PDB file of C-alpha atoms in Angstrom:
ATOM      1  CA  MET A   1     -21.742 -25.653 -22.279  1.00 46.00           C
ATOM      2  CA  ASN A   2     -24.507 -27.142 -20.075  1.00 46.00           C
ATOM      3  CA  LEU A   3     -24.529 -26.528 -16.115  1.00 47.00           C
ATOM      4  CA  PRO A   4     -26.415 -28.894 -13.516  1.00 46.00           C
ATOM      5  CA  GLU A   5     -29.959 -27.332 -13.839  1.00 48.00           C
ATOM      6  CA  ALA A   6     -30.927 -28.310 -10.121  1.00 46.00           C
ATOM      7  CA  ASP A   7     -28.136 -26.621  -8.284  1.00 45.00           C
ATOM      8  CA  PRO A   8     -29.055 -22.947  -7.221  1.00 50.00           C
ATOM      9  CA  MET A   9     -25.216 -22.061  -7.619  1.00 48.00           C
ATOM     10  CA  ARG A  10     -25.581 -21.752 -11.354  1.00 51.00           C
ATOM     11  CA  ASP A  11     -27.362 -18.240 -10.827  1.00 57.00           C
ATOM     12  CA  ARG A  12     -24.249 -17.076  -9.335  1.00 63.00           C
ATOM     13  CA  ILE A  13     -21.768 -18.087 -12.104  1.00 73.00           C
ATOM     14  CA  ASP A  14     -20.124 -14.943 -13.728  1.00 78.00           C
ATOM     15  CA  THR A  15     -19.626 -16.119 -17.303  1.00 81.00           C
ATOM     16  CA  THR A  16     -18.156 -12.363 -18.376  1.00 83.00           C
ATOM     17  CA  THR A  17     -14.999 -12.642 -15.939  1.00 83.00           C
ATOM     18  CA  ALA A  18     -12.494 -14.852 -16.474  1.00 83.00           C
ATOM     19  CA  HIS A  19     -11.886 -17.470 -13.502  1.00 79.00           C
ATOM     20  CA  PRO A  20      -8.436 -19.475 -13.160  1.00 78.00           C
ATOM     21  CA  ALA A  21     -10.580 -22.939 -13.060  1.00 77.00           C
ATOM     22  CA  ARG A  22     -12.297 -22.583 -16.314  1.00 84.00           C
ATOM     23  CA  ARG A  23      -9.014 -21.061 -18.018  1.00 83.00           C
ATOM     24  CA  TYR A  24      -7.223 -24.564 -17.038  1.00 76.00           C
ATOM     25  CA  ASN A  25     -10.262 -26.456 -18.155  1.00 82.00           C
ATOM     26  CA  TYR A  26      -9.895 -24.721 -21.576  1.00 84.00           C
ATOM     27  CA  TRP A  27      -6.128 -25.405 -21.612  1.00 79.00           C
ATOM     28  CA  LEU A  28      -6.841 -29.179 -20.904  1.00 78.00           C
ATOM     29  CA  GLY A  29      -9.092 -29.215 -23.821  1.00 79.00           C
ATOM     30  CA  GLY A  30     -12.326 -29.076 -21.873  1.00 80.00           C
ATOM     31  CA  LYS A  31     -15.840 -27.550 -22.395  1.00 79.00           C
ATOM     32  CA  ASP A  32     -16.455 -25.959 -19.207  1.00 79.00           C
ATOM     33  CA  ASN A  33     -15.440 -22.551 -19.829  1.00 82.00           C
ATOM     34  CA  PHE A  34     -16.779 -19.134 -21.640  1.00 86.00           C
ATOM     35  CA  ALA A  35     -15.484 -16.602 -23.830  1.00 90.00           C
ATOM     36  CA  ALA A  36     -13.997 -14.664 -21.308  1.00 89.00           C
ATOM     37  CA  ASP A  37     -12.177 -17.540 -20.116  1.00 87.00           C
ATOM     38  CA  ARG A  38     -10.771 -18.308 -23.311  1.00 92.00           C
ATOM     39  CA  GLU A  39      -9.755 -14.790 -24.299  1.00 90.00           C
ATOM     40  CA  SER A  40      -8.012 -14.532 -21.108  1.00 86.00           C
ATOM     41  CA  ALA A  41      -6.196 -18.047 -21.710  1.00 84.00           C
ATOM     42  CA  ASP A  42      -5.425 -16.933 -25.357  1.00 87.00           C
ATOM     43  CA  ARG A  43      -3.585 -13.536 -24.206  1.00 85.00           C
ATOM     44  CA  ILE A  44      -1.592 -15.575 -21.499  1.00 82.00           C
ATOM     45  CA  ALA A  45      -0.697 -18.083 -24.068  1.00 79.00           C
ATOM     46  CA  ALA A  46       0.422 -15.558 -26.527  1.00 78.00           C
ATOM     47  CA  ALA A  47       2.854 -14.583 -24.196  1.00 75.00           C
ATOM     48  CA  TRP A  48       3.682 -17.543 -22.807  1.00 72.00           C
ATOM     49  CA  PRO A  49       3.171 -20.377 -25.691  1.00 73.00           C
ATOM     50  CA  SER A  50       3.578 -23.508 -23.800  1.00 75.00           C
ATOM     51  CA  ALA A  51       0.951 -22.542 -21.007  1.00 81.00           C
ATOM     52  CA  PRO A  52      -1.447 -25.475 -22.235  1.00 83.00           C
ATOM     53  CA  ILE A  53       1.812 -28.001 -22.139  1.00 87.00           C
ATOM     54  CA  ALA A  54       2.015 -26.654 -18.359  1.00 88.00           C
ATOM     55  CA  ALA A  55      -1.553 -27.164 -17.542  1.00 87.00           C
ATOM     56  CA  ARG A  56      -1.451 -30.852 -18.827  1.00 90.00           C
ATOM     57  CA  GLU A  57       1.751 -31.655 -16.964  1.00 94.00           C
ATOM     58  CA  ASN A  58       0.832 -30.103 -13.736  1.00 93.00           C
ATOM     59  CA  ARG A  59      -2.210 -32.323 -14.174  1.00 92.00           C
ATOM     60  CA  ARG A  60      -0.122 -35.494 -14.177  1.00 94.00           C
ATOM     61  CA  PHE A  61       2.051 -34.225 -11.563  1.00 97.00           C
ATOM     62  CA  LEU A  62      -1.157 -34.174  -9.436  1.00 96.00           C
ATOM     63  CA  ARG A  63      -1.636 -37.755 -10.264  1.00 97.00           C
ATOM     64  CA  ARG A  64       1.669 -39.064  -9.477  1.00 98.00           C
ATOM     65  CA  ALA A  65       1.781 -37.219  -6.476  1.00 98.00           C
ATOM     66  CA  THR A  66      -1.361 -38.439  -5.162  1.00 98.00           C
ATOM     67  CA  THR A  67      -0.346 -42.198  -6.273  1.00 98.00           C
ATOM     68  CA  TYR A  68       2.646 -41.784  -3.907  1.00 98.00           C
ATOM     69  CA  LEU A  69       0.553 -40.455  -1.009  1.00 98.00           C
ATOM     70  CA  ALA A  70      -1.829 -43.385  -1.200  1.00 98.00           C
ATOM     71  CA  ARG A  71       0.294 -45.853  -2.219  1.00 98.00           C
ATOM     72  CA  GLU A  72       3.677 -45.296  -0.633  1.00 98.00           C
ATOM     73  CA  ALA A  73       2.966 -42.918   2.545  1.00 98.00           C
ATOM     74  CA  GLY A  74      -0.407 -44.813   3.127  1.00 98.00           C
ATOM     75  CA  ILE A  75      -2.433 -41.437   3.405  1.00 98.00           C
ATOM     76  CA  ARG A  76      -6.219 -41.830   3.339  1.00 98.00           C
ATOM     77  CA  GLN A  77      -7.408 -38.435   3.909  1.00 98.00           C
ATOM     78  CA  PHE A  78      -6.677 -35.582   1.371  1.00 98.00           C
ATOM     79  CA  LEU A  79      -7.731 -31.632   1.549  1.00 98.00           C
ATOM     80  CA  ASP A  80      -7.616 -30.573  -2.218  1.00 97.00           C
ATOM     81  CA  ILE A  81      -7.792 -26.773  -2.251  1.00 97.00           C
ATOM     82  CA  GLY A  82      -8.366 -25.013  -5.874  1.00 92.00           C
ATOM     83  CA  THR A  83      -9.425 -28.527  -7.304  1.00 85.00           C
ATOM     84  CA  GLY A  84     -10.660 -27.046 -10.334  1.00 73.00           C
ATOM     85  CA  LEU A  85     -13.145 -28.451 -12.872  1.00 67.00           C
ATOM     86  CA  PRO A  86     -13.660 -32.237 -12.921  1.00 60.00           C
ATOM     87  CA  THR A  87     -11.580 -33.974 -15.548  1.00 67.00           C
ATOM     88  CA  ALA A  88      -9.530 -37.291 -15.465  1.00 66.00           C
ATOM     89  CA  ASN A  89      -7.534 -38.236 -12.515  1.00 78.00           C
ATOM     90  CA  ASN A  90      -9.151 -36.271  -9.931  1.00 88.00           C
ATOM     91  CA  THR A  91      -7.592 -36.492  -6.595  1.00 94.00           C
ATOM     92  CA  HIS A  92     -10.104 -39.042  -5.161  1.00 92.00           C
ATOM     93  CA  GLU A  93     -10.458 -41.246  -8.283  1.00 92.00           C
ATOM     94  CA  VAL A  94      -6.868 -41.845  -8.292  1.00 96.00           C
ATOM     95  CA  ALA A  95      -6.673 -42.210  -4.292  1.00 97.00           C
ATOM     96  CA  GLN A  96      -9.611 -44.376  -4.277  1.00 96.00           C
ATOM     97  CA  ALA A  97      -8.446 -46.745  -7.006  1.00 96.00           C
ATOM     98  CA  ILE A  98      -5.574 -47.641  -4.473  1.00 98.00           C
ATOM     99  CA  ALA A  99      -7.528 -47.406  -1.074  1.00 98.00           C
ATOM    100  CA  PRO A 100     -11.292 -47.341  -1.369  1.00 97.00           C
ATOM    101  CA  GLU A 101     -11.890 -46.094   1.825  1.00 97.00           C
ATOM    102  CA  THR A 102     -10.066 -42.775   1.323  1.00 98.00           C
ATOM    103  CA  ARG A 103     -11.835 -39.563   2.207  1.00 97.00           C
ATOM    104  CA  VAL A 104     -11.549 -36.292   0.283  1.00 96.00           C
ATOM    105  CA  VAL A 105     -12.303 -32.720   0.822  1.00 96.00           C
ATOM    106  CA  TYR A 106     -12.525 -30.547  -2.513  1.00 94.00           C
ATOM    107  CA  VAL A 107     -12.444 -26.823  -1.916  1.00 95.00           C
ATOM    108  CA  ASP A 108     -12.785 -23.911  -4.798  1.00 91.00           C
ATOM    109  CA  ASN A 109     -13.782 -20.474  -4.784  1.00 88.00           C
ATOM    110  CA  ASP A 110     -15.902 -21.136  -8.193  1.00 81.00           C
ATOM    111  CA  PRO A 111     -19.606 -21.902  -7.687  1.00 79.00           C
ATOM    112  CA  MET A 112     -19.506 -23.651 -11.016  1.00 75.00           C
ATOM    113  CA  VAL A 113     -16.560 -25.806  -9.973  1.00 74.00           C
ATOM    114  CA  MET A 114     -18.597 -26.760  -6.781  1.00 74.00           C
ATOM    115  CA  ALA A 115     -21.840 -27.213  -9.250  1.00 75.00           C
ATOM    116  CA  HIS A 116     -20.030 -29.678 -11.356  1.00 71.00           C
ATOM    117  CA  ALA A 117     -18.012 -31.617  -8.632  1.00 71.00           C
ATOM    118  CA  ARG A 118     -21.284 -32.079  -6.771  1.00 71.00           C
ATOM    119  CA  ALA A 119     -22.709 -33.629  -9.808  1.00 68.00           C
ATOM    120  CA  LEU A 120     -19.824 -35.403 -11.374  1.00 63.00           C
ATOM    121  CA  LEU A 121     -17.385 -36.694  -8.461  1.00 67.00           C
ATOM    122  CA  THR A 122     -18.973 -39.666  -6.967  1.00 75.00           C
ATOM    123  CA  SER A 123     -17.063 -41.305  -4.079  1.00 81.00           C
ATOM    124  CA  ALA A 124     -16.300 -44.924  -3.787  1.00 79.00           C
ATOM    125  CA  PRO A 125     -18.994 -46.691  -1.651  1.00 82.00           C
ATOM    126  CA  GLU A 126     -16.352 -47.248   1.059  1.00 89.00           C
ATOM    127  CA  GLY A 127     -14.950 -43.600   1.128  1.00 92.00           C
ATOM    128  CA  ARG A 128     -16.308 -40.053   1.037  1.00 93.00           C
ATOM    129  CA  THR A 129     -16.202 -36.705  -0.587  1.00 92.00           C
ATOM    130  CA  ALA A 130     -17.118 -33.259   0.270  1.00 92.00           C
ATOM    131  CA  TYR A 131     -17.396 -30.119  -1.492  1.00 92.00           C
ATOM    132  CA  LEU A 132     -16.694 -26.499  -0.061  1.00 93.00           C
ATOM    133  CA  GLU A 133     -17.114 -23.151  -1.735  1.00 92.00           C
ATOM    134  CA  ALA A 134     -14.559 -21.334  -0.066  1.00 95.00           C
ATOM    135  CA  ASP A 135     -11.413 -19.176  -0.821  1.00 95.00           C
ATOM    136  CA  LEU A 136      -7.449 -20.208  -0.303  1.00 97.00           C
ATOM    137  CA  ARG A 137      -7.113 -16.952   1.179  1.00 96.00           C
ATOM    138  CA  GLU A 138      -9.658 -17.762   3.849  1.00 96.00           C
ATOM    139  CA  PRO A 139      -7.777 -20.893   5.541  1.00 98.00           C
ATOM    140  CA  GLU A 140      -9.665 -20.396   8.685  1.00 97.00           C
ATOM    141  CA  THR A 141     -13.084 -20.522   6.892  1.00 97.00           C
ATOM    142  CA  ILE A 142     -11.846 -23.859   5.210  1.00 98.00           C
ATOM    143  CA  LEU A 143     -10.627 -25.508   8.535  1.00 98.00           C
ATOM    144  CA  THR A 144     -13.542 -24.963  10.511  1.00 97.00           C
ATOM    145  CA  HIS A 145     -16.259 -25.840   7.935  1.00 97.00           C
ATOM    146  CA  PRO A 146     -18.859 -28.241   9.130  1.00 97.00           C
ATOM    147  CA  ASP A 147     -18.496 -30.381   5.897  1.00 95.00           C
ATOM    148  CA  LEU A 148     -14.738 -30.824   6.434  1.00 97.00           C
ATOM    149  CA  LEU A 149     -14.952 -31.592  10.218  1.00 97.00           C
ATOM    150  CA  ALA A 150     -17.582 -34.198   9.177  1.00 96.00           C
ATOM    151  CA  THR A 151     -15.378 -35.565   6.495  1.00 97.00           C
ATOM    152  CA  LEU A 152     -11.719 -35.437   7.899  1.00 98.00           C
ATOM    153  CA  ASP A 153     -10.135 -36.412  11.175  1.00 98.00           C
ATOM    154  CA  LEU A 154      -7.707 -33.478  11.681  1.00 97.00           C
ATOM    155  CA  SER A 155      -5.845 -35.830  14.350  1.00 98.00           C
ATOM    156  CA  ARG A 156      -4.722 -38.334  11.503  1.00 98.00           C
ATOM    157  CA  PRO A 157      -2.571 -37.554   8.781  1.00 98.00           C
ATOM    158  CA  ILE A 158      -3.664 -35.454   5.782  1.00 98.00           C
ATOM    159  CA  GLY A 159      -2.452 -34.961   1.888  1.00 98.00           C
ATOM    160  CA  LEU A 160      -2.761 -31.157   1.536  1.00 98.00           C
ATOM    161  CA  MET A 161      -3.024 -30.662  -2.011  1.00 98.00           C
ATOM    162  CA  LEU A 162      -2.328 -27.062  -3.286  1.00 98.00           C
ATOM    163  CA  VAL A 163      -1.812 -27.692  -6.937  1.00 96.00           C
ATOM    164  CA  ALA A 164      -1.657 -24.743  -9.385  1.00 93.00           C
ATOM    165  CA  VAL A 165      -3.379 -22.576  -6.934  1.00 96.00           C
ATOM    166  CA  LEU A 166      -0.568 -20.716  -4.919  1.00 97.00           C
ATOM    167  CA  HIS A 167       0.475 -18.703  -7.887  1.00 95.00           C
ATOM    168  CA  PHE A 168      -2.899 -17.036  -7.768  1.00 94.00           C
ATOM    169  CA  ILE A 169      -1.586 -15.592  -4.118  1.00 97.00           C
ATOM    170  CA  PRO A 170       0.017 -12.617  -5.622  1.00 95.00           C
ATOM    171  CA  GLY A 171       3.206 -10.925  -3.932  1.00 95.00           C
ATOM    172  CA  PRO A 172       6.463 -11.895  -2.375  1.00 94.00           C
ATOM    173  CA  GLY A 173       5.693 -14.008   0.821  1.00 95.00           C
ATOM    174  CA  ALA A 174       2.083 -13.673   0.406  1.00 97.00           C
ATOM    175  CA  ALA A 175       1.422 -17.358   0.084  1.00 98.00           C
ATOM    176  CA  ALA A 176       3.826 -18.229   3.339  1.00 97.00           C
ATOM    177  CA  PRO A 177       1.288 -17.401   5.824  1.00 98.00           C
ATOM    178  CA  ILE A 178      -1.645 -19.202   4.203  1.00 98.00           C
ATOM    179  CA  VAL A 179       0.398 -22.195   3.806  1.00 98.00           C
ATOM    180  CA  ALA A 180       1.681 -22.205   7.714  1.00 98.00           C
ATOM    181  CA  ARG A 181      -1.673 -21.910   8.882  1.00 98.00           C
ATOM    182  CA  LEU A 182      -2.960 -24.789   6.874  1.00 98.00           C
ATOM    183  CA  LEU A 183      -0.152 -26.774   7.891  1.00 98.00           C
ATOM    184  CA  ASP A 184      -0.283 -25.612  11.504  1.00 98.00           C
ATOM    185  CA  ALA A 185      -3.862 -27.539  11.618  1.00 98.00           C
ATOM    186  CA  LEU A 186      -2.464 -30.735  10.252  1.00 98.00           C
ATOM    187  CA  PRO A 187      -0.824 -33.629  12.544  1.00 98.00           C
ATOM    188  CA  THR A 188       2.655 -34.973  12.363  1.00 98.00           C
ATOM    189  CA  GLY A 189       3.021 -37.287   9.305  1.00 98.00           C
ATOM    190  CA  SER A 190       0.695 -35.489   6.822  1.00 98.00           C
ATOM    191  CA  TYR A 191       2.034 -34.151   3.482  1.00 98.00           C
ATOM    192  CA  LEU A 192       1.974 -30.972   1.377  1.00 98.00           C
ATOM    193  CA  VAL A 193       1.773 -31.246  -2.289  1.00 98.00           C
ATOM    194  CA  ALA A 194       2.190 -28.123  -4.142  1.00 98.00           C
ATOM    195  CA  THR A 195       3.211 -26.540  -7.308  1.00 98.00           C
ATOM    196  CA  ASN A 196       3.715 -22.688  -8.503  1.00 97.00           C
ATOM    197  CA  ALA A 197       4.326 -21.326 -11.736  1.00 94.00           C
ATOM    198  CA  THR A 198       7.891 -19.612 -12.360  1.00 95.00           C
ATOM    199  CA  LYS A 199       9.784 -17.457 -14.722  1.00 93.00           C
ATOM    200  CA  ASP A 200      13.073 -19.164 -14.119  1.00 95.00           C
ATOM    201  CA  PHE A 201      13.208 -20.968 -17.302  1.00 92.00           C
ATOM    202  CA  LEU A 202      12.032 -18.267 -19.553  1.00 89.00           C
ATOM    203  CA  SER A 203      14.144 -16.386 -21.895  1.00 89.00           C
ATOM    204  CA  GLU A 204      14.841 -12.572 -20.881  1.00 92.00           C
ATOM    205  CA  PRO A 205      12.334 -11.482 -23.598  1.00 89.00           C
ATOM    206  CA  VAL A 206       9.534 -13.672 -22.728  1.00 86.00           C
ATOM    207  CA  ALA A 207       9.777 -12.865 -19.031  1.00 89.00           C
ATOM    208  CA  ALA A 208       9.776  -9.154 -19.904  1.00 92.00           C
ATOM    209  CA  VAL A 209       6.641  -9.689 -22.011  1.00 88.00           C
ATOM    210  CA  TYR A 210       5.210 -11.732 -18.662  1.00 87.00           C
ATOM    211  CA  ASP A 211       6.193  -9.029 -16.454  1.00 91.00           C
ATOM    212  CA  ARG A 212       4.548  -6.397 -18.556  1.00 92.00           C
ATOM    213  CA  MET A 213       1.189  -8.623 -18.563  1.00 88.00           C
ATOM    214  CA  LEU A 214       1.378  -8.728 -14.423  1.00 90.00           C
ATOM    215  CA  ALA A 215       2.015  -5.265 -14.176  1.00 92.00           C
ATOM    216  CA  THR A 216      -1.165  -4.191 -16.401  1.00 90.00           C
ATOM    217  CA  GLY A 217      -3.438  -6.851 -15.021  1.00 86.00           C
ATOM    218  CA  GLN A 218      -3.578  -9.251 -18.297  1.00 85.00           C
ATOM    219  CA  THR A 219      -2.505 -12.174 -15.987  1.00 85.00           C
ATOM    220  CA  ASP A 220      -3.129 -13.177 -12.535  1.00 86.00           C
ATOM    221  CA  ILE A 221      -0.312 -16.116 -12.438  1.00 89.00           C
ATOM    222  CA  TRP A 222       2.075 -14.933  -9.854  1.00 95.00           C
ATOM    223  CA  PRO A 223       5.574 -16.678 -10.746  1.00 95.00           C
ATOM    224  CA  ARG A 224       8.076 -17.613  -7.884  1.00 97.00           C
ATOM    225  CA  THR A 225      11.633 -18.533  -8.071  1.00 97.00           C
ATOM    226  CA  ARG A 226      12.756 -21.872  -7.057  1.00 98.00           C
ATOM    227  CA  ALA A 227      13.848 -20.236  -3.776  1.00 98.00           C
ATOM    228  CA  GLU A 228      10.619 -18.505  -3.112  1.00 97.00           C
ATOM    229  CA  PHE A 229       8.837 -21.795  -3.523  1.00 98.00           C
ATOM    230  CA  ALA A 230      11.039 -23.897  -1.529  1.00 98.00           C
ATOM    231  CA  ALA A 231      10.882 -21.481   1.256  1.00 97.00           C
ATOM    232  CA  LEU A 232       7.073 -22.654   1.424  1.00 97.00           C
ATOM    233  CA  LEU A 233       8.356 -25.901   2.344  1.00 97.00           C
ATOM    234  CA  ARG A 234      10.270 -24.626   5.390  1.00 92.00           C
ATOM    235  CA  ASP A 235      10.687 -27.078   8.425  1.00 93.00           C
ATOM    236  CA  LEU A 236       9.175 -29.932   6.043  1.00 98.00           C
ATOM    237  CA  ASP A 237      10.979 -33.206   4.996  1.00 98.00           C
ATOM    238  CA  VAL A 238      11.168 -32.611   1.239  1.00 98.00           C
ATOM    239  CA  VAL A 239      10.505 -36.154  -0.834  1.00 98.00           C
ATOM    240  CA  GLU A 240      12.731 -36.883  -3.513  1.00 98.00           C
ATOM    241  CA  PRO A 241      13.981 -35.473  -6.002  1.00 98.00           C
ATOM    242  CA  GLY A 242      13.061 -32.425  -4.262  1.00 98.00           C
ATOM    243  CA  VAL A 243      11.918 -29.108  -5.763  1.00 98.00           C
ATOM    244  CA  VAL A 244      11.887 -29.618  -9.362  1.00 98.00           C
ATOM    245  CA  PRO A 245       9.964 -28.792 -12.444  1.00 97.00           C
ATOM    246  CA  VAL A 246       6.611 -30.770 -12.167  1.00 97.00           C
ATOM    247  CA  ASN A 247       7.372 -32.734 -15.573  1.00 97.00           C
ATOM    248  CA  GLU A 248      10.641 -34.134 -13.897  1.00 96.00           C
ATOM    249  CA  TRP A 249       8.893 -35.218 -10.483  1.00 98.00           C
ATOM    250  CA  ARG A 250       9.124 -38.979 -10.568  1.00 98.00           C
ATOM    251  CA  ALA A 251       7.915 -39.107 -14.161  1.00 96.00           C
ATOM    252  CA  GLU A 252       9.880 -42.253 -15.417  1.00 94.00           C
ATOM    253  CA  SER A 253       6.947 -43.920 -16.273  1.00 91.00           C
ATOM    254  CA  GLU A 254       5.275 -41.099 -18.352  1.00 94.00           C
ATOM    255  CA  GLU A 255       5.192 -41.582 -22.195  1.00 88.00           C
ATOM    256  CA  ALA A 256       7.985 -40.111 -24.290  1.00 87.00           C
ATOM    257  CA  PRO A 257       8.868 -37.931 -25.362  1.00 90.00           C
ATOM    258  CA  ARG A 258       8.739 -35.412 -22.241  1.00 93.00           C
ATOM    259  CA  PRO A 259       8.548 -31.764 -22.630  1.00 93.00           C
ATOM    260  CA  ALA A 260      11.529 -29.692 -21.594  1.00 92.00           C
ATOM    261  CA  SER A 261      11.178 -27.812 -18.319  1.00 91.00           C
ATOM    262  CA  ALA A 262      11.375 -24.466 -20.003  1.00 88.00           C
ATOM    263  CA  ASP A 263       8.096 -25.538 -21.939  1.00 90.00           C
ATOM    264  CA  VAL A 264       6.479 -26.312 -18.614  1.00 94.00           C
ATOM    265  CA  SER A 265       7.961 -23.697 -15.978  1.00 93.00           C
ATOM    266  CA  VAL A 266       5.948 -24.970 -12.933  1.00 96.00           C
ATOM    267  CA  TYR A 267       7.919 -25.868  -9.763  1.00 98.00           C
ATOM    268  CA  GLY A 268       6.323 -28.905  -7.951  1.00 98.00           C
ATOM    269  CA  ALA A 269       7.292 -30.768  -4.618  1.00 98.00           C
ATOM    270  CA  VAL A 270       6.068 -33.229  -2.216  1.00 98.00           C
ATOM    271  CA  ALA A 271       6.918 -32.930   1.242  1.00 98.00           C
ATOM    272  CA  ARG A 272       6.251 -34.334   4.770  1.00 98.00           C
ATOM    273  CA  LEU A 273       5.363 -32.421   8.158  1.00 98.00           C
ATOM    274  CA  PRO A 274       7.415 -33.801  10.673  1.00 97.00           C
TER     275      PRO A 274
END
């Protein structure tokens, strides 16, 4: 694979350790990944064969949710944390196709993601995009970053996108304070778009294998039950159809046949800050 030559971040990219963004890219059929990413992805897929299906459906959910926020909710600002490597239907592309003046801040902790994003994700002339190398686990760093403050107006509604990133915050209740801090910085009328992997649809044998992988560090994807995921949306107005598998969220226009929820095993939701 090729990295942008002019970006100094390329020298900081660790190709020997798997990274979620590059593993996700591999599952989506991309080429921006290394042997360590592919080996990690294949180990997870061996225990959870539908992982590539889940990645694709998660991406389709992102497109539909962004379309809803831009077209129906009138959102013109987005904060996309854990953006991943550029592929089709990135948040700003979907939103700016509807409202070219939309502004988007992308955040990821992988320098390779940031190198590619700066090189490939070009905003519409009427809008603006910015790219922050930061970690979801440090929300204060994100919220006070000069580039974010120069791009987004925190007094106006924002679409907070936490898609395929919360399940990298391990532990019961561990994601809740992070989500709460981010939402505390946003005004009424903002939206949260979130997804999280789950074991709710897995058979007992498959779930047991996955538990062993978690215990031995072979996977870093922390699954949450529907109740645990829904708790992250507490005090928000959840948009219909509520907390559902991502393949079911307003997917009427998707091409058939559709995958079964057991083959996706990712919950998704869109909720408004009252």
